[in-house]
Amino acid sequence: MGSEDGTVRRRSAVLPAVVAFVVVAAVFTASGIIRGTYPFGSLSRSTNDLGTQYIPFFAHLWDVLHGRAQGDFLFNWQSAFGVGFLADAGVDLGSPLSLLVGLFPRDRIDLAVYVITTLKLGLAAAAMAVVLLKPRPGPRWVAAMLGVSYGVCGWALDDGSYVPMWLDGLIALPMFFLVAEWSLRRTNRVLSVLVVAVFWLSNFYTAYMATFAGGIYLLARLLTSDLSWSLRLRSVIRHGISFALGMALVAPILLPIITANRAATPSPSGIFRPSALDVFLSRLLPLSEGVGKTASLYVGTVALLLALTLPFNRFVPWRSRVIWVITIVGVAMSFRWAPTQEFWHAFDTPNGSQYREAFVLCGLLVAAAWVAVAHRLPGPLALLGGGALVAVIAALSDGSRLLTRHSMFVLIVSGAVTLVALGTIWLLRRMPATRRLKLPVAAAFAVLLAVVTVETTWTAIITDEYRAKALTPSAPAWTGKETDQLNAIRAAGDWPKYRTEPGTTLTPNDPMLLGGQGAGLYSSLLPSTTNQLLTGLGFGWSGYGRASRTLDNPVTDAIFAVGARMRPADDGTPHISRSEAPPLVTVQRRLAPAPASTDSNAPNPYARQDQLLGSKVYEVPEYKGTRFATGEVKLVAQCTPGTTAYLFMPRVGGRARQPGGSWHELSSTRRPGINTSSAMIDLGTVPATGNLLIEVNFGEAPQGIPPENAIGCLDEKALAGAVKGLRATGASDVQAGGHSLHATLRPGSKGWAVLSVPKLDGWTCSVDGAKAQTPRNFGGLMAVQLTNPAKRVDCTFTPAGLRRGLAIGAAAAVLTLAIALTGAARRRRVTS
């Protein structure tokens, strides 16, 4: 009987799941069609990080899957002159659905991401519809409707739709509710472990939030159950074991992520300020929008009304009502207290979108709505009580600036239709069984589903419209311009003989988006040491230092073996310039000492470049600076006539030029010194007099006299001689594997082999097959000592934490297998 019962229950959940999936996909698609966003119109949906970070990462994943990337799942040779990839893949691309990108053409990555986003929203809705039917069977049409309400909740539309990796948490939440149900029923222990593993692999950040929400759900279920305290304790232990083993199974990914996060460029922690009560409550209502600055709590008027009938529904046991009301109120309050808000974000307050855990409350609200209807649909008194609470929320929210023009109108209409429809169903079900009419009930359900569909679609449109105003989208989609640039870079490239620098014109992640091997990388895991290396050489950055940007400079091109560079015209037409570049592995007789600097915020980039090049090619003159009342600064210095003048003023904004020359932007992005740092700029040839005059205009925000070592004058002839020497003595052949580098040296090579690769933990190198050693840090690059005349250097990268993670994962797999075998043996004993 138990097996038949389970089969019937599974079948009964299929239809609500399918309906929820289809309706959510239709809502999301319809909102895009009406708005005219990609792929249905010319408006871009690549808001914020979607266009600048995630789509390029998906493009790189496509290249890896198709064998066209420089690198593999462990290492990325294309970005930041060489950086680990496993942790980035785990953070941004961990979902199994990400692999679907490989089925799309390379020039349709935007479409692939859109389809994956739609699938994730639909799967979250379907999962919730299935899970709701687990604790107590109830009206399947309500389960489907609540699944829709969850799949396109305010958080999904506002925060998740343009951060596709977070949507894995939206799916994880109902699946972790399901794990809690299995823990209560003592079933599916191995499957529980695998479910936890899949979602911690997909996105550990939102899985962390969903894990604690699943624990809250389990606690509520235990406190409302009739189990003995010993059985309740055993359920908690089973639940904990499932999560411990599931997380341990993915330790080969989690530990490298944790290690990479510790070594990443830190961004300033956000300061949490709870929003006003009216603003907070207004996000429960339709057509409200906070652009990531407030908690997106909208679950639709129908779901909200049902949840608020719970305290008044006499058919629900009093203990369930009390526990669920306390649960909802307690979680909502935790969003408004700084310590608990930090807890939800793993004790790292974000500096943007501060309520990333809002989907947790959305899921619990939907669960509470199901509790309110699963025993029996609420009667007139409960509906009136719920309606009164909705009215109170509306009254308290009336002054919120986040309510749009039609918010109250939609709330009133949706609420009224919901009350009438639910009241009609209640009256029909009060009729004797012989006189009940199924058609009116079905019609009432159709009306409620229509209310949910229309309201969520309208809310999705408003959300996207306001977000587009607050956060500037990037280009709408891949066009022929990007295809021309990709083809030009591919034709110019000859990796690993030399690097081809695509620049960072479209995004900081152009090396992944367009191909080539450059300085650009936008990632929350950009190594701090790489950031320091590039900043010290004169490169600029954005995104609080988490987005490295290109530097068009002949000396750094020589240091990093850049032999081709794309400089697109204003219309996007690619122009490729070529230069004689040393190989990726050069040989220096001795390593120059690090240059001294008295200003940590403005290192001497010219001395740093000289050091890594192994030759002095710059003169760094002293200068006099005069600041005028207008905010303009003039710098006067003496340099050798005919040399090229450079200016490096990091952490400031403005523009500079030589008199009569063109203005060069120091930093064209926001908040210089906090969100951005300026790159070194080329101001042209020093006049024949040797008198160098530089005009600096800080615009409306005067920022003082430039730091010391701001000016450098490059001797192009000396640079050409240095490059010629490095080419003559450098490696005769370089081969690159997915996460390895092999160099054949010229006969008699002594001293140090310098690799134009940032020094990261995880690299080991051997000389002529000898024992592997950790390479030396040479100004941020890797250097390997050649004690005797050497013939070959071989280096391999293994992500830090991977080996330990593999050991933990293997142990967890053994324990999980043991649990499976023990369970199977127990079942055999019972059946025999």
XYZ file of N, CA, C and O in Angstrom, residues 420-566:
588
model
N -13.414 37.110 -3.938
C -14.657 36.625 -4.553
C -14.482 35.189 -5.051
O -15.336 34.324 -4.822
N -13.351 34.924 -5.710
C -13.129 33.582 -6.253
C -13.011 32.555 -5.146
O -13.624 31.473 -5.214
N -12.222 32.852 -4.118
C -12.077 31.903 -3.018
C -13.386 31.734 -2.249
O -13.722 30.625 -1.817
N -14.129 32.828 -2.075
C -15.434 32.731 -1.416
C -16.401 31.882 -2.216
O -17.171 31.087 -1.649
N -16.368 32.016 -3.529
C -17.236 31.210 -4.390
C -16.892 29.729 -4.267
O -17.784 28.888 -4.148
N -15.604 29.418 -4.300
C -15.188 28.027 -4.161
C -15.626 27.468 -2.810
O -16.094 26.334 -2.707
N -15.492 28.266 -1.762
C -15.874 27.822 -0.414
C -17.375 27.516 -0.364
O -17.792 26.495 0.188
N -18.196 28.375 -0.980
C -19.641 28.152 -0.983
C -19.996 26.911 -1.785
O -20.848 26.104 -1.370
N -19.337 26.741 -2.935
C -19.633 25.576 -3.768
C -19.288 24.282 -3.048
O -19.989 23.268 -3.173
N -18.200 24.296 -2.291
C -17.793 23.080 -1.593
C -18.630 22.830 -0.336
O -18.543 21.751 0.256
N -19.407 23.810 0.068
C -20.322 23.605 1.196
C -21.598 22.899 0.740
O -22.363 22.409 1.562
N -21.793 22.866 -0.565
C -22.993 22.222 -1.091
C -22.895 20.709 -0.919
O -21.795 20.157 -0.833
N -23.996 20.009 -0.857
C -23.961 18.537 -0.791
C -23.204 17.971 -1.982
O -23.211 18.538 -3.078
N -22.560 16.835 -1.780
C -21.722 16.244 -2.818
C -22.493 16.000 -4.104
O -21.954 16.128 -5.207
N -23.771 15.642 -3.988
C -24.565 15.329 -5.185
C -24.859 16.559 -6.022
O -25.191 16.459 -7.198
N -24.770 17.750 -5.414
C -25.128 18.982 -6.132
C -23.919 19.835 -6.505
O -24.080 20.902 -7.071
N -22.705 19.364 -6.132
C -21.519 20.169 -6.423
C -21.285 20.242 -7.929
O -21.442 19.261 -8.652
N -20.865 21.403 -8.375
C -20.568 21.625 -9.790
C -19.071 21.847 -9.958
O -18.485 22.723 -9.332
N -18.435 21.003 -10.768
C -16.989 21.112 -10.957
C -16.617 22.300 -11.841
O -15.564 22.895 -11.683
N -17.504 22.626 -12.793
C -17.156 23.688 -13.734
C -16.953 25.038 -13.065
O -15.971 25.731 -13.343
N -17.833 25.477 -12.158
C -17.580 26.760 -11.478
C -16.284 26.772 -10.680
O -15.591 27.790 -10.618
N -15.960 25.633 -10.046
C -14.710 25.569 -9.287
C -13.523 25.727 -10.234
O -12.569 26.466 -9.956
N -13.584 25.020 -11.362
C -12.510 25.129 -12.348
C -12.415 26.553 -12.886
O -11.316 27.084 -13.102
N -13.564 27.186 -13.086
C -13.564 28.565 -13.584
C -12.948 29.511 -12.559
O -12.190 30.431 -12.918
N -13.259 29.287 -11.286
C -12.684 30.125 -10.237
C -11.174 29.959 -10.184
O -10.423 30.931 -10.008
N -10.713 28.713 -10.332
C -9.273 28.474 -10.374
C -8.646 29.190 -11.562
O -7.586 29.818 -11.435
N -9.297 29.107 -12.713
C -8.761 29.771 -13.904
C -8.673 31.280 -13.694
O -7.705 31.929 -14.130
N -9.670 31.829 -13.012
C -9.650 33.268 -12.734
C -8.468 33.618 -11.834
O -7.739 34.590 -12.072
N -8.256 32.810 -10.775
C -7.145 33.084 -9.864
C -5.797 32.930 -10.573
O -4.874 33.723 -10.349
N -5.676 31.919 -11.424
C -4.430 31.739 -12.162
C -4.200 32.911 -13.107
O -3.062 33.369 -13.288
N -5.293 33.409 -13.694
C -5.172 34.580 -14.565
C -4.723 35.802 -13.779
O -3.897 36.599 -14.248
N -5.259 35.963 -12.561
C -4.852 37.078 -11.700
C -3.355 37.000 -11.424
O -2.618 37.999 -11.556
N -2.903 35.798 -11.037
C -1.478 35.624 -10.750
C -0.638 35.907 -11.984
O 0.381 36.612 -11.915
N -1.065 35.398 -13.134
C -0.290 35.563 -14.369
C -0.196 37.022 -14.791
O 0.896 37.531 -15.088
N -1.342 37.699 -14.811
C -1.353 39.107 -15.245
C -0.581 39.982 -14.264
O 0.235 40.822 -14.667
N -0.810 39.765 -12.974
C -0.158 40.606 -11.974
C 1.360 40.418 -11.974
O 2.113 41.399 -11.927
N 1.824 39.180 -12.029
C 3.271 38.947 -12.025
C 3.921 39.426 -13.318
O 5.058 39.917 -13.299
N 3.216 39.295 -14.431
C 3.761 39.802 -15.697
C 3.916 41.312 -15.645
O 4.955 41.866 -16.037
N 2.900 41.984 -15.150
C 2.959 43.449 -15.033
C 4.082 43.857 -14.081
O 4.840 44.785 -14.349
N 4.199 43.149 -12.977
C 5.273 43.449 -12.025
C 6.640 43.220 -12.649
O 7.580 43.995 -12.429
N 6.772 42.161 -13.444
C 8.043 41.895 -14.123
C 8.394 43.021 -15.094
O 9.562 43.425 -15.203
N 7.414 43.540 -15.774
C 7.643 44.650 -16.719
C 8.116 45.890 -15.972
O 9.097 46.537 -16.357
N 7.401 46.233 -14.894
C 7.767 47.410 -14.104
C 9.154 47.248 -13.497
O 9.974 48.182 -13.492
N 9.429 46.064 -12.988
C 10.739 45.804 -12.378
C 11.860 46.021 -13.375
O 12.855 46.698 -13.090
N 11.712 45.449 -14.561
C 12.750 45.589 -15.575
C 12.874 47.032 -16.047
O 13.987 47.530 -16.292
N 11.763 47.716 -16.150
C 11.777 49.110 -16.595
C 12.529 50.006 -15.613
O 13.387 50.805 -16.015
N 12.255 49.841 -14.328
C 12.923 50.674 -13.329
C 14.392 50.286 -13.174
O 15.245 51.139 -12.952
N 14.693 48.999 -13.300
C 16.085 48.569 -13.188
C 16.917 49.123 -14.335
O 18.061 49.517 -14.158
N 16.340 49.160 -15.526
C 17.063 49.700 -16.682
C 17.384 51.177 -16.497
O 18.392 51.668 -17.016
N 16.533 51.896 -15.764
C 16.789 53.315 -15.504
C 17.884 53.495 -14.455
O 18.697 54.419 -14.544
N 17.891 52.615 -13.460
C 18.841 52.758 -12.352
C 20.206 52.172 -12.679
O 21.236 52.684 -12.234
N 20.231 51.091 -13.436
C 21.474 50.398 -13.779
C 21.602 50.349 -15.293
O 20.808 49.686 -15.956
N 22.594 51.029 -15.830
C 22.725 51.137 -17.274
C 23.069 49.789 -17.889
O 24.092 49.187 -17.546
N 22.237 49.291 -18.820
C 22.560 48.025 -19.472
C 23.706 48.203 -20.471
O 23.977 49.303 -20.956
N 24.393 47.110 -20.770
C 25.431 47.133 -21.792
C 24.781 46.878 -23.145
O 23.558 46.927 -23.283
N 25.596 46.602 -24.154
C 25.077 46.369 -25.500
C 24.028 45.256 -25.471
O 24.124 44.310 -24.683
N 22.994 45.338 -26.332
C 21.877 44.409 -26.258
C 22.249 42.962 -26.500
O 21.761 42.068 -25.850
N 23.113 42.683 -27.424
C 23.442 41.300 -27.741
C 24.638 41.274 -28.675
O 25.132 42.303 -29.138
N 25.083 40.075 -28.949
C 26.184 39.875 -29.880
C 25.771 40.343 -31.278
O 24.699 40.025 -31.757
N 26.620 41.110 -31.909
C 26.319 41.611 -33.246
C 27.459 41.262 -34.185
O 28.451 40.640 -33.797
N 27.320 41.699 -35.443
C 28.383 41.463 -36.414
C 29.683 42.135 -36.018
O 30.776 41.659 -36.377
N 29.594 43.222 -35.263
C 30.803 43.927 -34.820
C 31.655 43.023 -33.937
O 32.876 42.921 -34.132
N 31.016 42.363 -32.966
C 31.771 41.469 -32.092
C 32.337 40.277 -32.861
O 33.442 39.807 -32.572
N 31.578 39.788 -33.851
C 32.075 38.677 -34.661
C 33.324 39.086 -35.430
O 34.298 38.325 -35.504
N 33.326 40.292 -35.984
C 34.503 40.784 -36.713
C 35.706 40.896 -35.775
O 36.833 40.548 -36.156
N 35.463 41.383 -34.563
C 36.565 41.521 -33.618
C 37.110 40.157 -33.203
O 38.322 39.960 -33.142
N 36.218 39.213 -32.937
C 36.662 37.870 -32.566
C 37.483 37.248 -33.687
O 38.544 36.658 -33.434
N 37.009 37.374 -34.917
C 37.731 36.791 -36.050
C 39.094 37.457 -36.251
O 40.082 36.783 -36.574
N 39.139 38.779 -36.053
C 40.410 39.490 -36.219
C 41.413 39.056 -35.146
O 42.599 38.855 -35.441
N 40.941 38.901 -33.918
C 41.831 38.468 -32.832
C 42.312 37.042 -33.073
O 43.496 36.723 -32.881
N 41.396 36.204 -33.515
C 41.774 34.809 -33.780
C 42.806 34.734 -34.906
O 43.763 33.941 -34.835
N 42.625 35.550 -35.947
C 43.568 35.527 -37.070
C 44.941 36.063 -36.672
O 45.971 35.621 -37.194
N 44.962 37.021 -35.746
C 46.233 37.638 -35.344
C 46.982 36.812 -34.310
O 48.182 37.005 -34.105
N 46.296 35.875 -33.653
C 46.885 35.173 -32.537
C 47.838 34.059 -32.933
O 47.707 33.447 -33.994
N 48.785 33.814 -32.056
C 49.699 32.680 -32.203
C 50.140 32.249 -30.808
O 51.321 32.247 -30.484
N 49.162 31.902 -29.982
C 49.431 31.464 -28.618
C 50.038 30.060 -28.646
O 49.616 29.235 -29.438
N 51.053 29.775 -27.838
C 51.691 30.608 -26.808
C 52.980 31.301 -27.276
O 53.799 31.677 -26.435
N 53.139 31.432 -28.586
C 54.324 32.152 -29.066
C 54.305 33.583 -28.553
O 55.344 34.151 -28.185
N 53.136 34.195 -28.558
C 52.955 35.532 -27.987
C 51.490 35.687 -27.619
O 50.633 34.890 -28.011
N 51.209 36.718 -26.833
C 49.830 37.014 -26.457
C 49.214 37.991 -27.448
O 49.906 38.848 -28.015
N 47.900 37.872 -27.619
C 47.123 38.824 -28.410
C 46.175 39.536 -27.462
O 45.271 38.908 -26.893
N 46.383 40.823 -27.271
C 45.618 41.604 -26.287
C 44.357 42.180 -26.942
O 44.449 43.024 -27.836
N 43.148 41.723 -26.509
C 41.916 42.261 -27.096
C 41.475 43.583 -26.486
O 40.550 44.221 -26.988
N 42.122 43.996 -25.386
C 41.703 45.211 -24.695
C 40.512 44.950 -23.803
O 40.079 43.810 -23.590
N 39.942 46.039 -23.280
C 38.750 45.949 -22.421
C 37.765 47.048 -22.820
O 37.304 47.822 -21.997
N 37.468 47.093 -24.116
C 36.593 48.144 -24.636
C 35.129 47.859 -24.338
O 34.388 48.736 -23.879
N 34.686 46.632 -24.604
C 33.290 46.279 -24.371
C 33.034 45.982 -22.906
O 32.102 46.509 -22.300
N 33.845 45.109 -22.326
C 33.713 44.719 -20.925
C 35.114 44.499 -20.365
O 36.069 44.322 -21.117
N 35.251 44.451 -19.038
C 36.552 44.076 -18.479
C 36.925 42.627 -18.798
O 38.079 42.244 -18.651
N 35.938 41.846 -19.240
C 36.178 40.441 -19.555
C 36.267 40.178 -21.052
O 35.963 39.067 -21.512
N 36.716 41.152 -21.805
C 36.847 40.966 -23.252
C 37.750 39.807 -23.642
O 37.515 39.172 -24.670
N 38.819 39.484 -22.891
C 39.614 38.315 -23.287
C 38.798 37.027 -23.341
O 39.069 36.166 -24.173
N 37.806 36.873 -22.463
C 36.950 35.694 -22.519
C 35.855 35.853 -23.563
O 35.474 34.899 -24.232
N 35.351 37.068 -23.711
C 34.244 37.303 -24.629
C 34.696 37.262 -26.082
O 34.035 36.660 -26.936
N 35.849 37.896 -26.369
C 36.298 38.055 -27.749
C 37.478 37.165 -28.116
O 37.783 37.008 -29.296
N 38.157 36.615 -27.109
C 39.329 35.799 -27.387
C 40.608 36.565 -27.125
O 40.617 37.748 -26.781
N 41.737 35.880 -27.306
C 43.024 36.483 -27.024
C 43.442 36.215 -25.592
O 42.807 35.443 -24.866
N 44.531 36.874 -25.192
C 45.080 36.690 -23.855
C 45.524 38.059 -23.347
O 46.550 38.576 -23.788
N 44.732 38.643 -22.451
C 45.024 40.009 -22.038
C 44.972 40.216 -20.542
O 44.926 39.278 -19.748
N 44.980 41.492 -20.163
C 44.987 41.863 -18.746
C 43.606 41.844 -18.129
O 43.460 41.757 -16.914
N 42.578 41.923 -18.939
C 41.231 42.112 -18.423
C 40.677 40.905 -17.693
O 40.773 39.773 -18.163
N 40.091 41.163 -16.542
C 39.333 40.150 -15.806
C 38.467 40.853 -14.787
O 38.956 41.639 -13.976
N 37.163 40.579 -14.845
C 36.244 41.060 -13.822
C 35.728 39.837 -13.081
O 34.974 39.036 -13.628
N 36.146 39.690 -11.837
C 35.747 38.547 -11.030
C 35.879 38.917 -9.571
O 36.820 39.599 -9.173
N 34.937 38.438 -8.757
C 35.047 38.652 -7.314
C 36.219 37.883 -6.740
O 36.583 38.102 -5.571
N 36.818 36.985 -7.527
C 37.947 36.191 -7.065
C 39.259 36.617 -7.719
O 40.234 35.859 -7.697
N 39.299 37.818 -8.307
C 40.554 38.307 -8.884
C 41.624 38.335 -7.786
O 41.466 39.006 -6.765
N 42.722 37.580 -7.949
C 43.722 37.511 -6.873
C 44.268 38.880 -6.502
O 44.564 39.711 -7.370
N 44.403 39.106 -5.214
C 44.950 40.375 -4.732
C 46.367 40.590 -5.243
O 46.745 41.716 -5.583
N 47.158 39.504 -5.319
C 48.532 39.651 -5.800
C 48.571 40.079 -7.261
O 49.434 40.870 -7.658
N 47.634 39.588 -8.058
C 47.564 40.001 -9.459
C 47.177 41.462 -9.566
O 47.734 42.221 -10.375
N 46.208 41.866 -8.752
C 45.805 43.271 -8.742
C 46.974 44.178 -8.360
O 47.200 45.226 -8.968
N 47.748 43.775 -7.354
C 48.901 44.567 -6.930
C 49.973 44.618 -8.013
O 50.587 45.657 -8.242
N 50.200 43.473 -8.672
C 51.175 43.435 -9.766
C 50.800 44.417 -10.860
O 51.631 45.243 -11.281
N 49.556 44.344 -11.317
C 49.139 45.179 -12.437
C 49.057 46.655 -12.039
O 49.488 47.532 -12.792
N 48.520 46.943 -10.857
C 48.453 48.330 -10.408
C 49.850 48.927 -10.272
O 50.088 50.078 -10.650
N 50.776 48.133 -9.756
C 52.149 48.613 -9.595
C 52.841 48.903 -10.907
O 53.795 49.685 -10.950
N 52.349 48.297 -11.991
C 52.931 48.530 -13.320
C 52.212 49.621 -14.087
O 52.628 49.958 -15.202
N 51.140 50.156 -13.509
C 50.446 51.260 -14.166
C 49.100 50.916 -14.757
O 48.495 51.743 -15.438
N 48.611 49.700 -14.523
C 47.296 49.320 -15.038
C 46.201 49.954 -14.183
O 46.396 50.235 -13.000
N 45.041 50.137 -14.764
C 43.891 50.657 -14.036
C 42.944 49.545 -13.655
O 43.069 48.403 -14.113
N 41.994 49.858 -12.792
C 40.993 48.882 -12.405
C 39.667 49.558 -12.112
O 39.578 50.778 -11.975
N 38.638 48.745 -12.023
C 37.309 49.222 -11.632
C 36.702 48.163 -10.714
O 37.361 47.184 -10.359
N 35.438 48.367 -10.322
C 34.769 47.384 -9.475
C 35.463 47.129 -8.159
O 35.602 45.984 -7.739
N 35.929 48.198 -7.499
C 36.620 48.082 -6.211
C 37.907 47.258 -6.317
O 38.350 46.652 -5.352
N 38.510 47.228 -7.491
C 39.737 46.474 -7.672
C 39.515 45.048 -8.119
O 40.467 44.288 -8.281
N 38.258 44.674 -8.370
C 37.968 43.306 -8.803
C 37.873 43.193 -10.319
O 37.596 42.112 -10.841
N 38.109 44.293 -11.030
C 38.070 44.276 -12.491
C 39.345 44.924 -13.022
O 39.493 46.144 -12.991
N 40.272 44.097 -13.460
C 41.511 44.629 -14.031
C 41.265 45.022 -15.488
O 40.497 44.367 -16.196
N 41.940 46.083 -15.904
C 41.731 46.599 -17.257
C 43.054 46.704 -18.007
O 44.129 46.685 -17.416
N 42.938 46.799 -19.296
C 44.121 46.794 -20.144
C 44.945 48.057 -19.972
O 44.446 49.085 -19.488
N 46.216 47.978 -20.379
C 47.103 49.132 -20.430
C 47.820 49.084 -21.770
O 48.530 48.126 -22.066
N 47.621 50.104 -22.571
C 48.257 50.169 -23.890
C 49.620 50.834 -23.719
O 49.758 52.049 -23.820
N 50.633 50.020 -23.456
C 51.964 50.523 -23.144
C 52.995 49.544 -23.708
O 52.909 48.343 -23.466
N 53.998 50.013 -24.450
C 54.938 49.098 -25.105
C 55.821 48.325 -24.123
O 56.257 47.216 -24.431
N 56.096 48.893 -22.953
C 56.954 48.196 -21.999
C 56.193 47.039 -21.359
O 56.711 45.910 -21.271
N 54.977 47.281 -20.907
C 54.203 46.179 -20.325
C 53.854 45.145 -21.390
O 53.751 43.953 -21.089
N 53.693 45.578 -22.632
C 53.500 44.609 -23.716
C 54.709 43.692 -23.833
O 54.583 42.477 -24.050
N 55.899 44.263 -23.683
C 57.115 43.443 -23.740
C 57.208 42.528 -22.529
O 57.578 41.352 -22.640
N 56.873 43.038 -21.365
C 56.945 42.224 -20.144
C 56.019 41.025 -20.235
O 56.374 39.909 -19.819
N 54.819 41.236 -20.795
C 53.823 40.167 -20.843
C 53.735 39.493 -22.210
O 52.752 38.809 -22.500
N 54.752 39.685 -23.037
C 54.837 38.984 -24.330
C 53.622 39.238 -25.215
O 53.110 38.329 -25.874
N 53.140 40.489 -25.234
C 52.026 40.854 -26.098
C 52.590 41.192 -27.475
O 53.265 42.205 -27.645
N 52.295 40.348 -28.452
C 52.806 40.560 -29.802
C 51.782 41.111 -30.759
O 52.124 41.502 -31.885
N 50.515 41.145 -30.359
C 49.452 41.708 -31.191
C 48.423 42.342 -30.276
O 48.157 41.833 -29.186
N 47.850 43.442 -30.717
C 46.885 44.175 -29.896
C 45.774 44.700 -30.789
O 46.032 45.244 -31.871
N 44.535 44.533 -30.321
C 43.404 45.081 -31.060
C 43.057 46.454 -30.507
O 42.902 46.626 -29.291
